[in-house]
Short mmCIF file of C-alpha atoms in Angstrom, two decimals:
data_model
loop_
_atom_site.label_atom_id
_atom_site.label_comp_id
_atom_site.label_asym_id
_atom_site.label_seq_id
_atom_site.Cartn_x
_atom_site.Cartn_y
_atom_site.Cartn_z
CA MET A 8 -68.38 -26.43 -31.56
CA GLU A 9 -70.66 -28.73 -33.54
CA LEU A 10 -74.37 -28.01 -33.97
CA PRO A 11 -77.22 -30.35 -34.95
CA PRO A 12 -78.77 -29.99 -38.44
CA ILE A 13 -81.89 -28.24 -37.12
CA GLY A 14 -82.97 -26.50 -33.95
CA LEU A 15 -86.16 -25.27 -32.30
CA GLY A 16 -86.82 -21.56 -31.95
CA THR A 17 -88.80 -20.90 -28.77
CA ALA A 18 -89.68 -17.21 -29.16
CA HIS A 19 -93.43 -17.90 -29.37
CA ILE A 20 -93.98 -21.03 -27.31
CA GLY A 21 -95.20 -18.88 -24.44
CA GLU A 22 -98.44 -18.58 -26.43
CA ALA A 23 -99.04 -22.32 -26.12
CA ASP A 24 -101.34 -23.83 -23.52
CA ASP A 25 -98.44 -25.88 -22.16
CA PRO A 26 -95.17 -24.29 -23.33
CA SER A 27 -92.79 -26.70 -21.62
CA GLN A 28 -94.59 -29.62 -23.25
CA VAL A 29 -93.80 -28.12 -26.66
CA VAL A 30 -90.12 -28.30 -25.72
CA ALA A 31 -90.42 -31.82 -24.33
CA THR A 32 -92.26 -32.99 -27.45
CA ALA A 33 -89.65 -31.41 -29.70
CA LEU A 34 -86.92 -33.31 -27.89
CA GLU A 35 -88.85 -36.57 -28.20
CA GLU A 36 -89.25 -35.89 -31.93
CA GLY A 37 -85.48 -35.61 -32.33
CA TYR A 38 -84.53 -31.94 -31.84
CA ARG A 39 -81.29 -31.46 -29.93
CA PHE A 40 -80.75 -27.71 -30.27
CA LEU A 41 -82.98 -25.28 -28.34
CA ASP A 42 -82.83 -21.52 -28.93
CA THR A 43 -84.21 -19.07 -26.39
CA ALA A 44 -83.48 -15.58 -25.01
CA GLU A 45 -84.17 -13.57 -21.90
CA ARG A 46 -86.24 -11.23 -24.07
CA TYR A 47 -88.53 -14.12 -25.11
CA GLU A 48 -89.27 -15.03 -21.47
CA THR A 49 -89.19 -18.70 -22.46
CA GLU A 50 -86.04 -19.84 -20.64
CA PRO A 51 -88.01 -21.42 -17.75
CA TYR A 52 -90.11 -23.38 -20.26
CA VAL A 53 -86.95 -24.70 -21.90
CA ALA A 54 -85.65 -25.82 -18.51
CA GLU A 55 -88.92 -27.52 -17.58
CA GLY A 56 -89.27 -29.09 -21.02
CA ILE A 57 -85.89 -30.75 -20.74
CA GLU A 58 -86.87 -32.05 -17.30
CA ARG A 59 -90.14 -33.44 -18.70
CA SER A 60 -88.46 -35.22 -21.58
CA SER A 61 -86.50 -38.48 -21.54
CA VAL A 62 -83.55 -36.84 -23.32
CA PRO A 63 -80.48 -36.31 -21.11
CA ARG A 64 -79.35 -32.73 -20.62
CA ASP A 65 -75.89 -33.49 -22.03
CA GLU A 66 -77.44 -34.44 -25.38
CA VAL A 67 -79.08 -31.02 -25.81
CA THR A 68 -77.40 -27.81 -26.96
CA ILE A 69 -79.02 -24.81 -25.26
CA ALA A 70 -78.55 -21.30 -26.64
CA THR A 71 -79.79 -18.10 -25.08
CA LYS A 72 -79.21 -14.36 -25.50
CA VAL A 73 -78.48 -11.34 -23.34
CA ASP A 74 -80.85 -8.54 -24.28
CA LYS A 75 -79.59 -5.39 -26.00
CA TYR A 76 -80.41 -3.23 -22.96
CA TYR A 77 -78.02 -5.15 -20.69
CA LEU A 78 -74.77 -5.27 -22.63
CA ARG A 79 -72.54 -3.05 -20.48
CA TYR A 80 -69.88 -5.10 -18.72
CA ASP A 81 -71.46 -5.56 -15.27
CA ASP A 82 -74.99 -5.86 -16.68
CA ALA A 83 -73.91 -8.49 -19.21
CA ILE A 84 -72.30 -10.58 -16.46
CA ALA A 85 -75.32 -10.32 -14.18
CA HIS A 86 -77.88 -10.99 -16.88
CA ALA A 87 -76.00 -13.97 -18.28
CA GLU A 88 -75.85 -15.47 -14.81
CA ALA A 89 -79.60 -14.89 -14.47
CA CYS A 90 -80.15 -16.63 -17.82
CA ARG A 91 -78.17 -19.60 -16.56
CA ASP A 92 -80.24 -19.74 -13.39
CA ARG A 93 -83.54 -19.61 -15.27
CA LEU A 94 -82.33 -22.42 -17.53
CA GLY A 95 -81.35 -24.49 -14.52
CA VAL A 96 -77.96 -25.42 -15.97
CA GLU A 97 -74.40 -25.18 -14.73
CA THR A 98 -73.20 -23.80 -18.04
CA ILE A 99 -74.97 -22.26 -21.05
CA ASP A 100 -73.80 -24.03 -24.18
CA LEU A 101 -74.02 -20.98 -26.47
CA LEU A 102 -74.51 -17.42 -25.22
CA TYR A 103 -75.36 -14.68 -27.72
CA VAL A 104 -75.30 -10.91 -27.86
CA HIS A 105 -78.91 -10.45 -28.99
CA TRP A 106 -78.51 -7.23 -31.04
CA PRO A 107 -75.64 -4.81 -31.65
CA ARG A 108 -77.86 -1.96 -30.48
CA GLU A 109 -78.74 0.14 -27.41
CA GLU A 110 -76.10 -0.70 -24.76
CA TYR A 111 -73.83 -2.68 -27.07
CA GLU A 112 -70.27 -1.36 -26.98
CA PRO A 113 -67.88 -3.76 -28.74
CA ALA A 114 -64.88 -3.67 -26.41
CA GLU A 115 -66.88 -3.66 -23.18
CA THR A 116 -69.56 -6.14 -24.21
CA MET A 117 -67.26 -8.67 -25.79
CA ALA A 118 -64.83 -8.47 -22.87
CA ALA A 119 -67.73 -9.41 -20.61
CA PHE A 120 -68.65 -12.36 -22.81
CA GLY A 121 -65.05 -13.58 -22.75
CA GLU A 122 -65.10 -13.31 -18.96
CA LEU A 123 -68.32 -15.34 -18.84
CA VAL A 124 -66.55 -18.16 -20.66
CA ASP A 125 -63.62 -17.92 -18.24
CA ARG A 126 -66.03 -18.15 -15.29
CA GLY A 127 -67.79 -21.19 -16.76
CA VAL A 128 -71.13 -19.41 -17.15
CA ALA A 129 -71.03 -20.14 -20.89
CA ASP A 130 -69.12 -22.61 -23.02
CA HIS A 131 -69.29 -20.65 -26.28
CA VAL A 132 -69.93 -17.09 -27.44
CA GLY A 133 -72.17 -16.06 -30.32
CA VAL A 134 -73.73 -12.91 -31.73
CA CYS A 135 -77.04 -12.17 -33.43
CA ASN A 136 -77.90 -9.83 -36.29
CA PHE A 137 -74.27 -8.84 -36.96
CA THR A 138 -72.93 -7.84 -40.35
CA VAL A 139 -69.53 -9.13 -41.43
CA GLU A 140 -67.94 -5.87 -40.34
CA LEU A 141 -69.57 -5.95 -36.91
CA LEU A 142 -68.65 -9.60 -36.49
CA GLU A 143 -65.01 -8.94 -37.28
CA GLU A 144 -64.97 -6.09 -34.79
CA ALA A 145 -66.60 -8.22 -32.09
CA ARG A 146 -64.11 -11.03 -32.59
CA SER A 147 -61.21 -8.62 -32.20
CA HIS A 148 -62.45 -7.65 -28.72
CA CYS A 149 -63.32 -11.10 -27.36
CA ASP A 150 -60.82 -13.44 -25.72
CA ALA A 151 -63.11 -16.39 -26.48
CA PRO A 152 -63.85 -17.45 -30.08
CA VAL A 153 -67.11 -16.14 -31.51
CA VAL A 154 -68.50 -19.37 -32.93
CA ALA A 155 -71.93 -18.39 -34.28
CA ASN A 156 -73.84 -15.52 -35.88
CA GLN A 157 -77.62 -15.83 -35.74
CA VAL A 158 -79.30 -13.92 -38.57
CA GLU A 159 -82.50 -13.97 -40.57
CA MET A 160 -81.81 -16.37 -43.43
CA HIS A 161 -84.12 -18.09 -45.91
CA PRO A 162 -84.57 -18.30 -49.71
CA LEU A 163 -85.56 -14.62 -49.87
CA ALA A 164 -82.66 -13.55 -47.63
CA GLN A 165 -79.84 -15.82 -48.69
CA GLN A 166 -77.06 -14.01 -46.81
CA GLN A 167 -74.34 -15.02 -49.26
CA LYS A 168 -71.72 -12.61 -47.91
CA LEU A 169 -72.30 -13.63 -44.30
CA HIS A 170 -72.25 -17.32 -45.20
CA GLU A 171 -69.04 -17.00 -47.19
CA TYR A 172 -67.40 -15.26 -44.26
CA ALA A 173 -68.67 -17.94 -41.89
CA LEU A 174 -67.19 -20.70 -44.03
CA ASN A 175 -63.82 -18.97 -44.22
CA GLU A 176 -63.69 -18.25 -40.48
CA ASP A 177 -65.31 -21.44 -39.06
CA VAL A 178 -68.36 -19.58 -37.74
CA TRP A 179 -71.81 -21.16 -37.69
CA VAL A 180 -74.74 -19.30 -39.24
CA VAL A 181 -77.87 -19.97 -37.21
CA ALA A 182 -80.82 -19.12 -39.44
CA TYR A 183 -83.88 -17.65 -37.76
CA GLY A 184 -87.11 -16.87 -39.61
CA PRO A 185 -86.53 -19.74 -42.09
CA LEU A 186 -90.28 -19.98 -42.79
CA MET A 187 -90.66 -16.26 -43.55
CA CYS A 188 -93.42 -15.43 -41.06
CA GLY A 189 -95.54 -18.21 -42.54
CA GLU A 190 -95.23 -16.90 -46.10
CA VAL A 191 -92.92 -19.71 -47.20
CA SER A 192 -95.79 -21.46 -48.99
CA ASP A 193 -96.29 -18.43 -51.25
CA VAL A 194 -92.90 -18.65 -52.96
CA PRO A 195 -93.39 -20.24 -56.43
CA GLU A 196 -89.89 -21.70 -56.61
CA LEU A 197 -90.36 -23.47 -53.29
CA GLN A 198 -93.75 -24.72 -54.43
CA GLU A 199 -92.16 -26.21 -57.54
CA VAL A 200 -89.39 -27.97 -55.64
CA ALA A 201 -91.92 -29.20 -53.07
CA ARG A 202 -93.95 -30.88 -55.83
CA ARG A 203 -90.82 -32.58 -57.16
CA ARG A 204 -89.75 -33.88 -53.75
CA ASP A 205 -93.18 -34.75 -52.32
CA ALA A 206 -92.54 -32.26 -49.54
CA THR A 207 -93.97 -29.00 -48.27
CA PRO A 208 -92.50 -25.58 -49.13
CA ALA A 209 -91.53 -25.24 -45.48
CA GLN A 210 -89.57 -28.48 -45.61
CA VAL A 211 -87.88 -27.36 -48.82
CA SER A 212 -86.79 -24.05 -47.27
CA LEU A 213 -85.38 -25.87 -44.25
CA ALA A 214 -83.71 -28.52 -46.42
CA TRP A 215 -82.10 -25.80 -48.55
CA LEU A 216 -80.59 -24.22 -45.44
CA GLN A 217 -79.39 -27.59 -44.18
CA SER A 218 -77.73 -28.27 -47.53
CA LYS A 219 -75.32 -25.44 -46.76
CA GLU A 220 -72.20 -26.11 -44.74
CA ARG A 221 -72.23 -24.59 -41.24
CA VAL A 222 -75.85 -23.38 -41.47
CA VAL A 223 -78.51 -24.46 -38.96
CA PRO A 224 -82.15 -23.36 -39.26
CA ILE A 225 -84.19 -22.83 -36.09
CA PRO A 226 -87.87 -22.79 -37.10
CA GLY A 227 -90.28 -21.80 -34.38
CA VAL A 228 -93.68 -23.16 -33.48
CA GLU A 229 -96.34 -22.25 -30.97
CA ASP A 230 -98.26 -25.38 -30.07
CA SER A 231 -98.49 -27.86 -32.95
CA ILE A 232 -96.94 -31.31 -32.85
CA ARG A 233 -97.73 -31.58 -36.54
CA TYR A 234 -95.42 -28.68 -37.39
CA LEU A 235 -92.73 -29.91 -35.02
CA ARG A 236 -92.72 -33.19 -36.92
CA GLU A 237 -93.02 -31.60 -40.36
CA ASN A 238 -90.12 -29.26 -39.72
CA TYR A 239 -87.90 -31.96 -38.26
CA SER A 240 -88.70 -34.26 -41.20
CA SER A 241 -86.96 -31.73 -43.44
CA THR A 242 -83.76 -33.53 -42.43
CA ASP A 243 -84.92 -36.37 -44.72
CA VAL A 244 -85.60 -34.15 -47.76
CA GLU A 245 -82.80 -34.47 -50.31
CA LEU A 246 -82.52 -31.63 -52.80
CA THR A 247 -80.84 -32.06 -56.18
CA ASP A 248 -78.39 -29.61 -57.67
CA GLU A 249 -81.23 -28.49 -59.95
CA ASP A 250 -83.47 -27.80 -56.95
CA ILE A 251 -80.76 -25.79 -55.22
CA ALA A 252 -79.99 -23.82 -58.37
CA LEU A 253 -83.67 -22.91 -58.75
CA ILE A 254 -83.85 -21.65 -55.17
CA GLU A 255 -80.58 -19.77 -55.36
CA GLY A 256 -81.71 -18.16 -58.60
CA ILE A 257 -84.56 -16.34 -56.87
CA ASP A 258 -84.02 -12.70 -57.77
CA ARG A 259 -86.05 -10.95 -55.06
CA GLU A 260 -85.26 -10.26 -51.44
CA GLU A 261 -87.40 -9.79 -48.37
CA ILE A 262 -86.54 -9.27 -44.70
CA TYR A 263 -89.35 -10.04 -42.25
CA TYR A 264 -87.71 -9.52 -38.86
CA GLY A 265 -85.38 -6.59 -39.36
CA GLY A 266 -82.10 -8.46 -39.34
CA PRO A 267 -79.17 -7.41 -41.58
CA LEU A 268 -79.21 -8.36 -45.24
CA GLU A 269 -75.81 -8.44 -46.95
#
C-alpha cells in the first residue's frame, strides 16, 4: 500500500458549521488521504465531502477505525460493515483497530480483521496506538498484512523505535497529533527552523515528519481553509540536514493524546 505525503485528520470537523465542506475543500486543496473513525462520528461528513468535491473516489484513500468497545469477533465484523455503510463505499481502503484496550483480544480481533479483508469490506488492515511488541503480536494473528500503525508522533514524540521497526517491516507510521494540540509554535527549535525556511512552526513539524520514509502526518482542522492550505503547503518546505539534526536533537518529550511513547 502506498500513502500520500500528508492526510487530513477529521476528529474535530464535526465542530465546523459545515463539516462536509471542510472535507470537500481539503480535497480541492490537494489532500488525498482522509482519516476518520466511528468514535469521531465524522464518517458521514467524509462521505458527503467526497460527493461534494470534484475529486473522484478512486483517487482518495479513506481510513477509518473500529472502536475499542467493539473488537470481539462478531462485533468487529458488524461495526466495520457499519463503518463502510456510513462512508458510502464498497470497500474501506484502510481499516484500523483504534486502541488495544477494552474488548481487544489479539487472536480474536485480528482474525476478524483478516476476515474483513477476505470479505472485501476492507482492502488493508492497520492498528492504532500499538507498541512494537503489540504490533508484532497483532501481525502474528492476522491473515492479512498489517500495513500501518497510527501513533502520536511529532518533534516532542519522535517514536524512533516504532519508526525503525516500521522501516524494517514495511509498515507505515501514520502520525496523529503532529501539531501538538496547537503548541507547535511554542517549540524554540521549530521557531528557529521556521525563520530559516520562511515557514511556520506547524509547517516545519509536518515537513520533518514527511522527510522520514514511510511516515505520513494527518493534521486536523475544524473549520479554517487557511490552516488546510498552510498544512498542505508543508509539502513544499524543504528541510536541510542541519534543520533535521536540530529537530532530532530536541532532548525533551511530551505526549498530548495518551498514545504510546517508545
